[in-house]
Short mmCIF file of N, CA and C in Angstrom, two decimals:
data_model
loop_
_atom_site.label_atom_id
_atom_site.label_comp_id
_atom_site.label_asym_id
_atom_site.label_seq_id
_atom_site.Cartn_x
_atom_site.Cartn_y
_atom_site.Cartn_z
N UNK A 17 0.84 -1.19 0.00
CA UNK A 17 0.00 0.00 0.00
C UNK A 17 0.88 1.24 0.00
N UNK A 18 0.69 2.10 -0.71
CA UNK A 18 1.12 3.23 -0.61
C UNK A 18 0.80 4.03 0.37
N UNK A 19 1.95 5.60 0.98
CA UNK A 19 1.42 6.20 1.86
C UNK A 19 0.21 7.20 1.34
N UNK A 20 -0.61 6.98 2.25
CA UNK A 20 -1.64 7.44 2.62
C UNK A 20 -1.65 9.34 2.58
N UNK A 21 -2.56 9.91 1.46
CA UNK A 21 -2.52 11.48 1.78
C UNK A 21 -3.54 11.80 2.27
N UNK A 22 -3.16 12.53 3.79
CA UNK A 22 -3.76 13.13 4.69
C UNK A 22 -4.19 14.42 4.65
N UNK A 23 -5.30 15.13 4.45
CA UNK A 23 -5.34 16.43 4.40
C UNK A 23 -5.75 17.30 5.45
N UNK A 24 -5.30 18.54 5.91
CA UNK A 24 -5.85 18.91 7.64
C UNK A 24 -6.57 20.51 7.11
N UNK A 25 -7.40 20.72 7.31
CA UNK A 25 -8.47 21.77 7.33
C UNK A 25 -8.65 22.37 8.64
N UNK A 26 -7.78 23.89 9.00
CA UNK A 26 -8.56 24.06 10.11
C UNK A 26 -9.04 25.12 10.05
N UNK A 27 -9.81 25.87 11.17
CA UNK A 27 -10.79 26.62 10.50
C UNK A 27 -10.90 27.91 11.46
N UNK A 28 -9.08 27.81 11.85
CA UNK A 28 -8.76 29.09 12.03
C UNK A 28 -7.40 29.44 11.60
N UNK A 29 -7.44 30.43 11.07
CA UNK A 29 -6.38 31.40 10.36
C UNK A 29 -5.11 31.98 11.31
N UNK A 30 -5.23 31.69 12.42
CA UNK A 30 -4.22 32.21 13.97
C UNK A 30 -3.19 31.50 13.35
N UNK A 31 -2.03 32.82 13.88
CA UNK A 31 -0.49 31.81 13.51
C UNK A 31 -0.24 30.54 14.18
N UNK A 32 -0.91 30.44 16.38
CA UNK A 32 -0.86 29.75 16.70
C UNK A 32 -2.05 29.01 17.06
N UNK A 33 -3.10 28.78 16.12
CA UNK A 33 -4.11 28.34 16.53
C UNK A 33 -4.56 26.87 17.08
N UNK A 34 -4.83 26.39 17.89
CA UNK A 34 -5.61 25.27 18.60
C UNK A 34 -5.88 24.35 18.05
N UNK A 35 -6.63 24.79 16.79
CA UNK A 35 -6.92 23.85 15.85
C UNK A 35 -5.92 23.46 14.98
N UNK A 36 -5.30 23.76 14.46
CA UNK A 36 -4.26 23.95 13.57
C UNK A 36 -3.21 23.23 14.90
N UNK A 37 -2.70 23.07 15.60
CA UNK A 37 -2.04 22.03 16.15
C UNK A 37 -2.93 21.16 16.33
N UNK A 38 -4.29 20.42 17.13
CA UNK A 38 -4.98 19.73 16.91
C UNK A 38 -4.46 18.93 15.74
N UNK A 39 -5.08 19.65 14.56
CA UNK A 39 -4.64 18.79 13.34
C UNK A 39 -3.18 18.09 12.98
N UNK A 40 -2.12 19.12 13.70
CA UNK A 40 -0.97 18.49 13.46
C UNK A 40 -0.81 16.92 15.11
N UNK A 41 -0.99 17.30 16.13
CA UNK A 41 -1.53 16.19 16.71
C UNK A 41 -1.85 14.93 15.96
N UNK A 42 -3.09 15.39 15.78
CA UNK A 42 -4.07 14.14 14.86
C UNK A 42 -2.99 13.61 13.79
N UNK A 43 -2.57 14.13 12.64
CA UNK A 43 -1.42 13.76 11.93
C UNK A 43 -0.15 12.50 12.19
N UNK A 44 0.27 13.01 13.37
CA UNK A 44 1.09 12.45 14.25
C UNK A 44 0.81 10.93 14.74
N UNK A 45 -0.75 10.77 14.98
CA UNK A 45 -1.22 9.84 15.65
C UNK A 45 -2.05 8.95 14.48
N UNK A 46 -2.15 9.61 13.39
CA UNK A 46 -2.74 8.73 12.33
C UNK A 46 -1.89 8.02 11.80
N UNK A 47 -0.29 8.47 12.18
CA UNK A 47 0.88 7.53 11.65
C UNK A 47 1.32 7.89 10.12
N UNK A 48 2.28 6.74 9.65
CA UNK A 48 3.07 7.44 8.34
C UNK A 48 2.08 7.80 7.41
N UNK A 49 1.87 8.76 6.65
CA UNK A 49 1.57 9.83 5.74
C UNK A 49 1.75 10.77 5.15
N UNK A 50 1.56 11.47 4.11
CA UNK A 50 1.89 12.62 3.71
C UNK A 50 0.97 13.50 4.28
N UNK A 51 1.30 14.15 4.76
CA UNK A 51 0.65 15.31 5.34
C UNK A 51 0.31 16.89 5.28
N UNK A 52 -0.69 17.79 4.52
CA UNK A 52 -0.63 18.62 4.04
C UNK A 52 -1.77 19.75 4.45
N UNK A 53 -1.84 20.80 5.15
CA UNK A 53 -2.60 21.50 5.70
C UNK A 53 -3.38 22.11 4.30
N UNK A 54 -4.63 22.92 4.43
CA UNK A 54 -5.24 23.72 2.94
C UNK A 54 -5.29 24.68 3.63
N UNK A 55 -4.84 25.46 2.85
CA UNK A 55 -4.94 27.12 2.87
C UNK A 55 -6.36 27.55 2.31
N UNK A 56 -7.23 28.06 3.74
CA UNK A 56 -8.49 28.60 2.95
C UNK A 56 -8.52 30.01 3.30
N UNK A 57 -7.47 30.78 3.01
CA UNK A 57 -7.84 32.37 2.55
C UNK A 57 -8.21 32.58 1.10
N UNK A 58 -9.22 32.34 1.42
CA UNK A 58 -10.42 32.66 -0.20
C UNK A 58 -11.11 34.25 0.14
N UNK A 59 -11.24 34.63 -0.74
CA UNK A 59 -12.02 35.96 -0.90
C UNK A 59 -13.30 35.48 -0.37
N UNK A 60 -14.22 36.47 0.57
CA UNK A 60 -15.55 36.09 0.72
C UNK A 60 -16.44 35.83 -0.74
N UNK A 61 -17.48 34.47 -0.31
CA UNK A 61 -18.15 34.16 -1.68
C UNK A 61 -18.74 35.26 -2.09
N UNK A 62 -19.21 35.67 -3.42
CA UNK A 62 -19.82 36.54 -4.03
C UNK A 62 -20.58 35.80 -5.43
N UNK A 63 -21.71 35.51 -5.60
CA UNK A 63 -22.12 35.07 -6.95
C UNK A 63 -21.75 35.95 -7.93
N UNK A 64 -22.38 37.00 -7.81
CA UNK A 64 -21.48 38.19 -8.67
C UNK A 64 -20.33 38.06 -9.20
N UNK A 65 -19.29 37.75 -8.29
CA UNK A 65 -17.85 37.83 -8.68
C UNK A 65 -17.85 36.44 -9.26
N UNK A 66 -18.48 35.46 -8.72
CA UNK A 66 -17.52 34.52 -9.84
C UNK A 66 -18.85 34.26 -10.96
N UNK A 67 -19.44 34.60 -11.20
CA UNK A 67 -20.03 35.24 -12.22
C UNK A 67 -19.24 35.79 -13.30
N UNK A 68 -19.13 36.91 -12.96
CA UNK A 68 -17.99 37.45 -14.10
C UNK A 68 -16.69 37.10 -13.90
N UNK A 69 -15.90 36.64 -13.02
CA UNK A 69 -14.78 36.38 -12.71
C UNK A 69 -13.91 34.77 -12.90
N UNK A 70 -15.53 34.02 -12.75
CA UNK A 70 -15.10 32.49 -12.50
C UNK A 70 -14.77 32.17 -10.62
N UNK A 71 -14.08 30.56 -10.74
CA UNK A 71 -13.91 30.16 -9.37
C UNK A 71 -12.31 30.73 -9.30
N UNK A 72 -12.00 31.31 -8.48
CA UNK A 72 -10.66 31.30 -7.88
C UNK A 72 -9.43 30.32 -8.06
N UNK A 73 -8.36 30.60 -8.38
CA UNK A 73 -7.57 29.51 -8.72
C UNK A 73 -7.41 28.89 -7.61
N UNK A 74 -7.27 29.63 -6.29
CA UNK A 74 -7.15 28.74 -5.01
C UNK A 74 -8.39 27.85 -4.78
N UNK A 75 -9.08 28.39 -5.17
CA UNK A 75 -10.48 27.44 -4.84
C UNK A 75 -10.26 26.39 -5.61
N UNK A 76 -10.15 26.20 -6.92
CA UNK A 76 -10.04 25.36 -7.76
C UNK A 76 -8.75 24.29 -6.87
N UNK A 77 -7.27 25.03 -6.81
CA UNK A 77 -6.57 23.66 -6.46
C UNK A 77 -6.85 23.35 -4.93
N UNK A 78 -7.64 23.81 -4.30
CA UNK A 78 -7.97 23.47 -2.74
C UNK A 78 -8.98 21.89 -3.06
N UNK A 79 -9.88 22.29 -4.09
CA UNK A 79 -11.05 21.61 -4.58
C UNK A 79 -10.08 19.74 -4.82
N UNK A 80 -9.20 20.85 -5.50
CA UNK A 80 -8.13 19.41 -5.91
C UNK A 80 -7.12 18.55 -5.42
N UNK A 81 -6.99 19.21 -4.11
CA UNK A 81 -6.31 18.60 -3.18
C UNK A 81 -7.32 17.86 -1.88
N UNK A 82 -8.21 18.32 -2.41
CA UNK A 82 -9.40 17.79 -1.36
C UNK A 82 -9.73 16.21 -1.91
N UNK A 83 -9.82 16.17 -3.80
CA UNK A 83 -10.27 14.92 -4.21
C UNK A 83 -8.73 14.06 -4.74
N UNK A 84 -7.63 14.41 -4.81
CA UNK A 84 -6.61 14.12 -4.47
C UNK A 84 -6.34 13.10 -2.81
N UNK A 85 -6.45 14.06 -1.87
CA UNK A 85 -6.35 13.26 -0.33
C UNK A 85 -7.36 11.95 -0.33
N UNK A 86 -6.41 10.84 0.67
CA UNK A 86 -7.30 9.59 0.63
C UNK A 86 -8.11 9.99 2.03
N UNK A 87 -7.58 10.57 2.89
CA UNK A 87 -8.72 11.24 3.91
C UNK A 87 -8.57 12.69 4.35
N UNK A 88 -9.44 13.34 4.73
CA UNK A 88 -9.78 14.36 5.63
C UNK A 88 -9.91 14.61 6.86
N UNK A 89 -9.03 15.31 7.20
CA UNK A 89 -9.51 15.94 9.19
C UNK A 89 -9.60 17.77 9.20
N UNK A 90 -10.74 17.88 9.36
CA UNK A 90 -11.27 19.08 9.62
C UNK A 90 -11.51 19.36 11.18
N UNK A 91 -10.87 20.86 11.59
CA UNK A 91 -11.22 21.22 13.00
C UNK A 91 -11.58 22.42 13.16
N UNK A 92 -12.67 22.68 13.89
CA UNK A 92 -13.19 24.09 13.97
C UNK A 92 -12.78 24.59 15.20
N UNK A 93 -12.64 26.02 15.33
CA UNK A 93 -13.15 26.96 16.54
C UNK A 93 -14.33 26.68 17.23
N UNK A 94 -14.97 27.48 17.52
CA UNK A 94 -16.27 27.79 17.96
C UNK A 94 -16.79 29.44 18.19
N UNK A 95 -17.42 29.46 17.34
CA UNK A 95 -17.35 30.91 17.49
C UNK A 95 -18.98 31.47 17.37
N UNK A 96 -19.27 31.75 18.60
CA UNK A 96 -21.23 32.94 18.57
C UNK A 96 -21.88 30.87 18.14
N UNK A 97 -21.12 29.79 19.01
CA UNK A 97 -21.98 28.66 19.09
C UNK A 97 -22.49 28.05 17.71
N UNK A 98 -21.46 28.60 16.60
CA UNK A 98 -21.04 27.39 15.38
C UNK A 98 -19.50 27.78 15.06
N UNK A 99 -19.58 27.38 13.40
CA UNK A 99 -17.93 26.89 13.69
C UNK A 99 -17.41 28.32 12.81
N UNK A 100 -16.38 28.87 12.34
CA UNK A 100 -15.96 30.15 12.17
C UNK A 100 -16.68 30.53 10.64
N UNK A 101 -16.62 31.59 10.47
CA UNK A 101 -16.81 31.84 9.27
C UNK A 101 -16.26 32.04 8.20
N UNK A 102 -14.50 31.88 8.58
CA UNK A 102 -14.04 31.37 7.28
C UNK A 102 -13.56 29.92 6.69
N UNK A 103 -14.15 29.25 7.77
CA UNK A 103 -14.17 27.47 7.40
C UNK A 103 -15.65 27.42 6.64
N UNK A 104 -16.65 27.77 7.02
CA UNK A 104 -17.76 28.19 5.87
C UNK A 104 -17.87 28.80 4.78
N UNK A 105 -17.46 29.82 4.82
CA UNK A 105 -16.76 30.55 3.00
C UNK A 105 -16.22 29.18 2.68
N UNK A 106 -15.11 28.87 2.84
CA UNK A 106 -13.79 27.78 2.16
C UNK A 106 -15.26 26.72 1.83
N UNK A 107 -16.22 26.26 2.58
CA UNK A 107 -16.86 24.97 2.18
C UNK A 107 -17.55 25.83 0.95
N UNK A 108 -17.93 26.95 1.20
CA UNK A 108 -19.01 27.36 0.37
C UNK A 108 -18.38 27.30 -1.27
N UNK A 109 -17.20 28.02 -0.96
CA UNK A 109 -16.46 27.92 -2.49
C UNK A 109 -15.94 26.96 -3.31
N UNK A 110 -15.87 25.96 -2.00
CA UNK A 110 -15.40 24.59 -2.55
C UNK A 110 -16.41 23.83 -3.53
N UNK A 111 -17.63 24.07 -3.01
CA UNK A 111 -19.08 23.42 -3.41
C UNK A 111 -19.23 24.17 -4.66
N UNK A 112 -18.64 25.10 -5.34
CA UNK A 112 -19.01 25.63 -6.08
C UNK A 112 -17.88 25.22 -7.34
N UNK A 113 -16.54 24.87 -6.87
CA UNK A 113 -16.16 23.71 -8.07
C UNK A 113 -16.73 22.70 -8.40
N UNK A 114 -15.99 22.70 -10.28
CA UNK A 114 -16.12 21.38 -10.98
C UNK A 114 -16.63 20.04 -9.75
N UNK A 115 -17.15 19.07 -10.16
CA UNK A 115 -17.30 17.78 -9.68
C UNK A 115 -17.75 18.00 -8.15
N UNK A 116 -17.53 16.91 -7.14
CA UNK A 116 -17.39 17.24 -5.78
C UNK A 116 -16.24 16.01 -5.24
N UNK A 117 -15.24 17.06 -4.79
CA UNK A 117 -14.17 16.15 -4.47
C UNK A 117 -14.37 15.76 -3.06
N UNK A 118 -15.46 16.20 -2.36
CA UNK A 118 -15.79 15.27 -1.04
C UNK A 118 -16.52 14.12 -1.08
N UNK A 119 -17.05 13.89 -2.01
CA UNK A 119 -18.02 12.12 -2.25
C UNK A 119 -17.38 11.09 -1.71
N UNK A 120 -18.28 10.45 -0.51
CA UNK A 120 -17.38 9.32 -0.25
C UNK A 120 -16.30 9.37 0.11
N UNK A 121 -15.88 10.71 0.42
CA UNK A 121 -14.26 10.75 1.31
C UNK A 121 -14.20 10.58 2.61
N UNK A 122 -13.33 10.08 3.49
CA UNK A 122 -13.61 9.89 4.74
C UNK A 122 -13.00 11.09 5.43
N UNK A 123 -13.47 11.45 6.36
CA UNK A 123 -13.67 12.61 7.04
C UNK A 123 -13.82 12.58 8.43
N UNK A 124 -13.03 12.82 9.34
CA UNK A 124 -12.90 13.48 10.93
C UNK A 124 -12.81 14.14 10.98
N UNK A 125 -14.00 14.80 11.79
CA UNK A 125 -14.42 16.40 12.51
C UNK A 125 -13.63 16.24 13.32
N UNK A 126 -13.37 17.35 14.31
CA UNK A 126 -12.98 17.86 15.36
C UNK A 126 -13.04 19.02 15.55
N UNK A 127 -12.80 19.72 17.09
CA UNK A 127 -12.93 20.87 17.90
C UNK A 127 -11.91 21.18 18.68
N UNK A 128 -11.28 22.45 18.69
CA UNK A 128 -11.06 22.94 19.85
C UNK A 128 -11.36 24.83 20.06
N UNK A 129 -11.55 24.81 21.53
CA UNK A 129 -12.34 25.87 21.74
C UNK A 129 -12.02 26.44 23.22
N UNK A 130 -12.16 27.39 23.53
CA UNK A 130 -10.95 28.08 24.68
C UNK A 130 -12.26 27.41 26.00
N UNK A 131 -13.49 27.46 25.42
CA UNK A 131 -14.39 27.06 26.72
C UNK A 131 -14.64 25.41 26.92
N UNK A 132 -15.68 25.46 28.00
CA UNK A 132 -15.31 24.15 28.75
C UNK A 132 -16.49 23.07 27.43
N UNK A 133 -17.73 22.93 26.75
CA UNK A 133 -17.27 22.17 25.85
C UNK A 133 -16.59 22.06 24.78
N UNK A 134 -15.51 22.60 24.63
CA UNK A 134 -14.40 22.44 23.64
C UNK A 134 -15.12 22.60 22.29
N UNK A 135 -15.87 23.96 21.88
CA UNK A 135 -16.79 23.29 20.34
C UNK A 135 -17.74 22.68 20.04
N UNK A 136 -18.09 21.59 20.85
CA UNK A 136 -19.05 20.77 20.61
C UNK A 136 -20.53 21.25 19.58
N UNK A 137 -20.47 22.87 20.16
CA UNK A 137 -22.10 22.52 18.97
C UNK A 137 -21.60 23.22 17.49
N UNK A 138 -20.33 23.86 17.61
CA UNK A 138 -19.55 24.21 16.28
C UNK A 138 -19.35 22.64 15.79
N UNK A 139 -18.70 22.12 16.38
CA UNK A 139 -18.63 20.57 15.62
C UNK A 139 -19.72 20.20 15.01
N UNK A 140 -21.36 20.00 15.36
CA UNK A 140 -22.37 19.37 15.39
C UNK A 140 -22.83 20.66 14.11
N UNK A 141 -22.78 21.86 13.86
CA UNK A 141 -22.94 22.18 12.87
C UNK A 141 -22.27 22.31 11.54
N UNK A 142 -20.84 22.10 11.92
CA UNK A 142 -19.68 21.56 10.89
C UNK A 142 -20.07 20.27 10.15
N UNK A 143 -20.85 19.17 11.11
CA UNK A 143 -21.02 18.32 10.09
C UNK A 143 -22.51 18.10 9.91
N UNK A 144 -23.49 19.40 10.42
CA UNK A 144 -24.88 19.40 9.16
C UNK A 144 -24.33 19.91 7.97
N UNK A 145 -22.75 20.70 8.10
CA UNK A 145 -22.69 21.96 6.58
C UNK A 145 -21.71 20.43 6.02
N UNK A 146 -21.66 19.63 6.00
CA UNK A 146 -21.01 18.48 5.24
C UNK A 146 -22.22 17.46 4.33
N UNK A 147 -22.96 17.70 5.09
CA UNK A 147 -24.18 16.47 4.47
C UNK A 147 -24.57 16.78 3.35
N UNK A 148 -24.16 17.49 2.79
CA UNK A 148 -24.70 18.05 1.08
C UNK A 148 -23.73 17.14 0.13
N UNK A 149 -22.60 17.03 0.85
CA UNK A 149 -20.67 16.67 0.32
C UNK A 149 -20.74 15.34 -0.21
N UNK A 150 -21.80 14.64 0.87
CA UNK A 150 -21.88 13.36 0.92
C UNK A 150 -20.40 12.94 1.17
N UNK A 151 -19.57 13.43 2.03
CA UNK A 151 -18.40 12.20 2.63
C UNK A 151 -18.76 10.91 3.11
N UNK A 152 -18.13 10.13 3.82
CA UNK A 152 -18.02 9.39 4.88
C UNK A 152 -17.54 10.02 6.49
N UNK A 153 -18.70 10.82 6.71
CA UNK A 153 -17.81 11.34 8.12
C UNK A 153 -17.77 10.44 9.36
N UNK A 154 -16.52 9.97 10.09
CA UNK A 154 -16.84 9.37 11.28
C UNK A 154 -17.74 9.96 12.29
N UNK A 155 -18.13 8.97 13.20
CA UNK A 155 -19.13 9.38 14.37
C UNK A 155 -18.13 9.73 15.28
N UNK A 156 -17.16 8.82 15.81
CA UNK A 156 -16.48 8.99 17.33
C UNK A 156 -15.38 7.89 16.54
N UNK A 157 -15.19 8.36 17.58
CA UNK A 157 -15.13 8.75 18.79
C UNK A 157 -14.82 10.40 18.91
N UNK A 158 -15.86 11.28 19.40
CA UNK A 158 -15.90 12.68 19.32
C UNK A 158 -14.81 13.34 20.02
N UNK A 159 -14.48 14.19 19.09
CA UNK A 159 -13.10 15.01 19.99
C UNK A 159 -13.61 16.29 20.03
N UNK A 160 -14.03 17.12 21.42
CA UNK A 160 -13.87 18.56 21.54
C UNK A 160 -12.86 18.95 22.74
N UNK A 161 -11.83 19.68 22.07
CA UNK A 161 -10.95 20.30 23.29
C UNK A 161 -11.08 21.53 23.78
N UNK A 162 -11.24 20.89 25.22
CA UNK A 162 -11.87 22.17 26.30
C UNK A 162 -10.87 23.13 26.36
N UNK A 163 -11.16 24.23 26.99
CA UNK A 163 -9.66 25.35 27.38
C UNK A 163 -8.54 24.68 26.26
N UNK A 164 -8.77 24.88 24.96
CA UNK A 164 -7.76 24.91 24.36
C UNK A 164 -6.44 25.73 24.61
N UNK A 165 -6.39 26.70 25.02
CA UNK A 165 -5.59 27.72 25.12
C UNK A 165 -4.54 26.73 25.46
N UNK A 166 -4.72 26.04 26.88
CA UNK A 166 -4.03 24.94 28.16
C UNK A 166 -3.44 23.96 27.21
N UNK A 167 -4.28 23.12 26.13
CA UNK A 167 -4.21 21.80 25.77
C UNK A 167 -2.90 20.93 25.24
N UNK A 168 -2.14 22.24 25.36
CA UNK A 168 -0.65 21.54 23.93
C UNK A 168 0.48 21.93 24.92
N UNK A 169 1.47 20.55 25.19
CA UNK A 169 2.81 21.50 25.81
C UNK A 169 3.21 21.87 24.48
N UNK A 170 4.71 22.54 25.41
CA UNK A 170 5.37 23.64 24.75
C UNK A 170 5.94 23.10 23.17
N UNK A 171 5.84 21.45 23.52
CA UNK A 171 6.23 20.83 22.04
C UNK A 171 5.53 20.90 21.32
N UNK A 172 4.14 21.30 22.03
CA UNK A 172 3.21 21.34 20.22
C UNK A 172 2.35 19.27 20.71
N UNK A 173 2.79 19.02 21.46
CA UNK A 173 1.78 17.38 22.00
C UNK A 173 0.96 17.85 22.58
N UNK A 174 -0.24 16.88 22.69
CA UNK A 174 -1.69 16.86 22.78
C UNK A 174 -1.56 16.69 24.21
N UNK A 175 -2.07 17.51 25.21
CA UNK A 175 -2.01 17.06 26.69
C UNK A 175 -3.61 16.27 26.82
N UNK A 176 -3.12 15.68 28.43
CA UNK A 176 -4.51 14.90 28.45
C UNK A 176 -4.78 13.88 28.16
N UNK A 177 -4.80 12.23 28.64
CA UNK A 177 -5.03 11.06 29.01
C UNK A 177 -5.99 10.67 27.68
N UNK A 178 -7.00 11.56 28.27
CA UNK A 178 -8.21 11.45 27.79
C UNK A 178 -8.22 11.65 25.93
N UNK A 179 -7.81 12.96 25.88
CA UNK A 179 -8.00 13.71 24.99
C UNK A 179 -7.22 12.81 23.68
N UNK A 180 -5.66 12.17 24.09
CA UNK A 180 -4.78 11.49 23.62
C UNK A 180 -5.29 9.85 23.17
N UNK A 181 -6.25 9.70 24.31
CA UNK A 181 -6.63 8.18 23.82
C UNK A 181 -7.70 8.28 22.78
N UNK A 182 -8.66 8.96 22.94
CA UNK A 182 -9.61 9.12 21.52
C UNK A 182 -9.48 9.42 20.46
N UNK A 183 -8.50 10.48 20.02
CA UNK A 183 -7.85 11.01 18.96
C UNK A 183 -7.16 9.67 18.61
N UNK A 184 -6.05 9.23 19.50
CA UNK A 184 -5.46 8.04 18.68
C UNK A 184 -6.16 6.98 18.33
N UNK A 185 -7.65 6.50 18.57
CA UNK A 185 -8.69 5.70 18.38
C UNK A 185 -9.35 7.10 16.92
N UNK A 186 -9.87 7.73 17.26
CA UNK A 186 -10.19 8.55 15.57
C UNK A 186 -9.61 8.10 14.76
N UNK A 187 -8.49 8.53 14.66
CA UNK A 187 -7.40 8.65 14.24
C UNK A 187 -6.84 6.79 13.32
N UNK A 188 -6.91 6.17 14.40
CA UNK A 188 -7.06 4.65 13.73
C UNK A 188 -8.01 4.38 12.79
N UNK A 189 -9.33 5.02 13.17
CA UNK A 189 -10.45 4.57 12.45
C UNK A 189 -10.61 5.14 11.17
N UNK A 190 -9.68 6.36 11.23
CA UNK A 190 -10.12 7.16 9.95
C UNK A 190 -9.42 6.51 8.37
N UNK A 191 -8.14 5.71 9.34
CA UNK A 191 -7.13 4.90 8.62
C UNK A 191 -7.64 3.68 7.85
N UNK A 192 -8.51 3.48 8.60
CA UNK A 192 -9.24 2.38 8.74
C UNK A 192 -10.12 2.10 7.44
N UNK A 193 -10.80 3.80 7.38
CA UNK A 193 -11.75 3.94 6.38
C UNK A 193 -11.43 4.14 4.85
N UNK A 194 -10.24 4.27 5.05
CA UNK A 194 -9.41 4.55 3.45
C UNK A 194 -9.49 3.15 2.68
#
C-alpha cells in the first residue's frame, strides 16, 4: 500500500491556533503519511464575482487537493456557538467547483475551543454543513478540546489522558476507512 494522503483543514487562520495544532496532533497519531494543511484564505463568496470572474484559482486547487487526499480531518473553533466563518466561505467555495471532491471521502471532525465544551455545537454544525458533500464522516469517537488555550505543551503534543486516547482511536479509524 502506498502512503496514505492526509489532508488537515482548520478553521482558524491564527499563527498559533488550537486547531491547527490539533490537526498536526491528529497527523502524528494517524501515523506514516503525507501530510498537508489547505490554505483557505479565499475571498468572501460573491455570486457576482464569480459570475464574471469564475472560481478562484485557489479554490479550484484546494477543490483538488481535497479529491486528491485519501482522507480528511477538519477542525473548527467555535465561534457565537457554530464553527468560524471562514471554514464556511472555504466549504461554500469549494461546493461551487467542478465535480465534488468530497463524495465518499472519509472525514474526521474535530474541535477545539478556549471554553469548557471544547466546540461541541460548532462541531455538530460543521457536520450538518457536510451532508450536502456526501463524505463518509466518522461518528467517534468525538473530539472537543476544552480550554484549548491549556491543551498543547510547549512541544506542540496533545495534553490529556483522555483527549490522547480518543484522537489516537479517531485517528485509527479514519485509517481504517481509506
Amino acid at each position: 500500500m502506498t502512503t496514505p494522503k492526509l489532508l488537515g483543514i482548520s478553521g482558524s487562520l491564527r499563527a498559533e491556533a488550537t486547531n491547527t495544532k490539533l490537526l498536526h496532533a491528529a497527523a502524528g497519531l494517524f501515523g506514516a503519511c503525507e501530510f498537508d494543511l489547505l490554505d483557505i484564505r479565499f475571498p468572501l463568496y460573491d455570486g457576482d464575482e464569480e459570475a464574471a470572474n469564475g472560481i478562484p484559482q485557489a479554490v479550484q486547487d484546494a477543490a483538488a487537493q481535497i479529491a486528491a487526499a485519501d482522507a480528511v480531518i477538519i477542525s473548527t473553533p467555535e465561534y457565537n456557538k457554530g464553527p468560524s466563518g471562514v471554514l464556511k466561505n472555504a466549504l461554500d467555495w469549494i461546493s461551487r467547483a467542478e465535480g465534488n471532491p468530497w463524495n465518499d471521502k472519509p472525514v474526521a471532525v474535530m474541535s477545539a475551543a478556549a471554553g469548557r465544551a471544547g466546540g461541541e455545537r460548532a462541531q455538530m454544525v460543521l457536520r450538518g454543513f457536510m451532508v450536502p458533500f456526501r463524505p463518509r464522516i466518522l461518528q467517534g469517537p468525538e473530539l472537543h478540546l476544552a480550554a484549548s488555550f491549556d491543551g498543547f505543551e510547549s512541544t506542540g503534543e496533545l495534553k490529556g489522558e483522555v483527549y490522547v486516547k480518543d484522537l489516537t482511536q479517531l485517528m485509527a479509524s479514519l485509517r481504517g476507512m481509506i
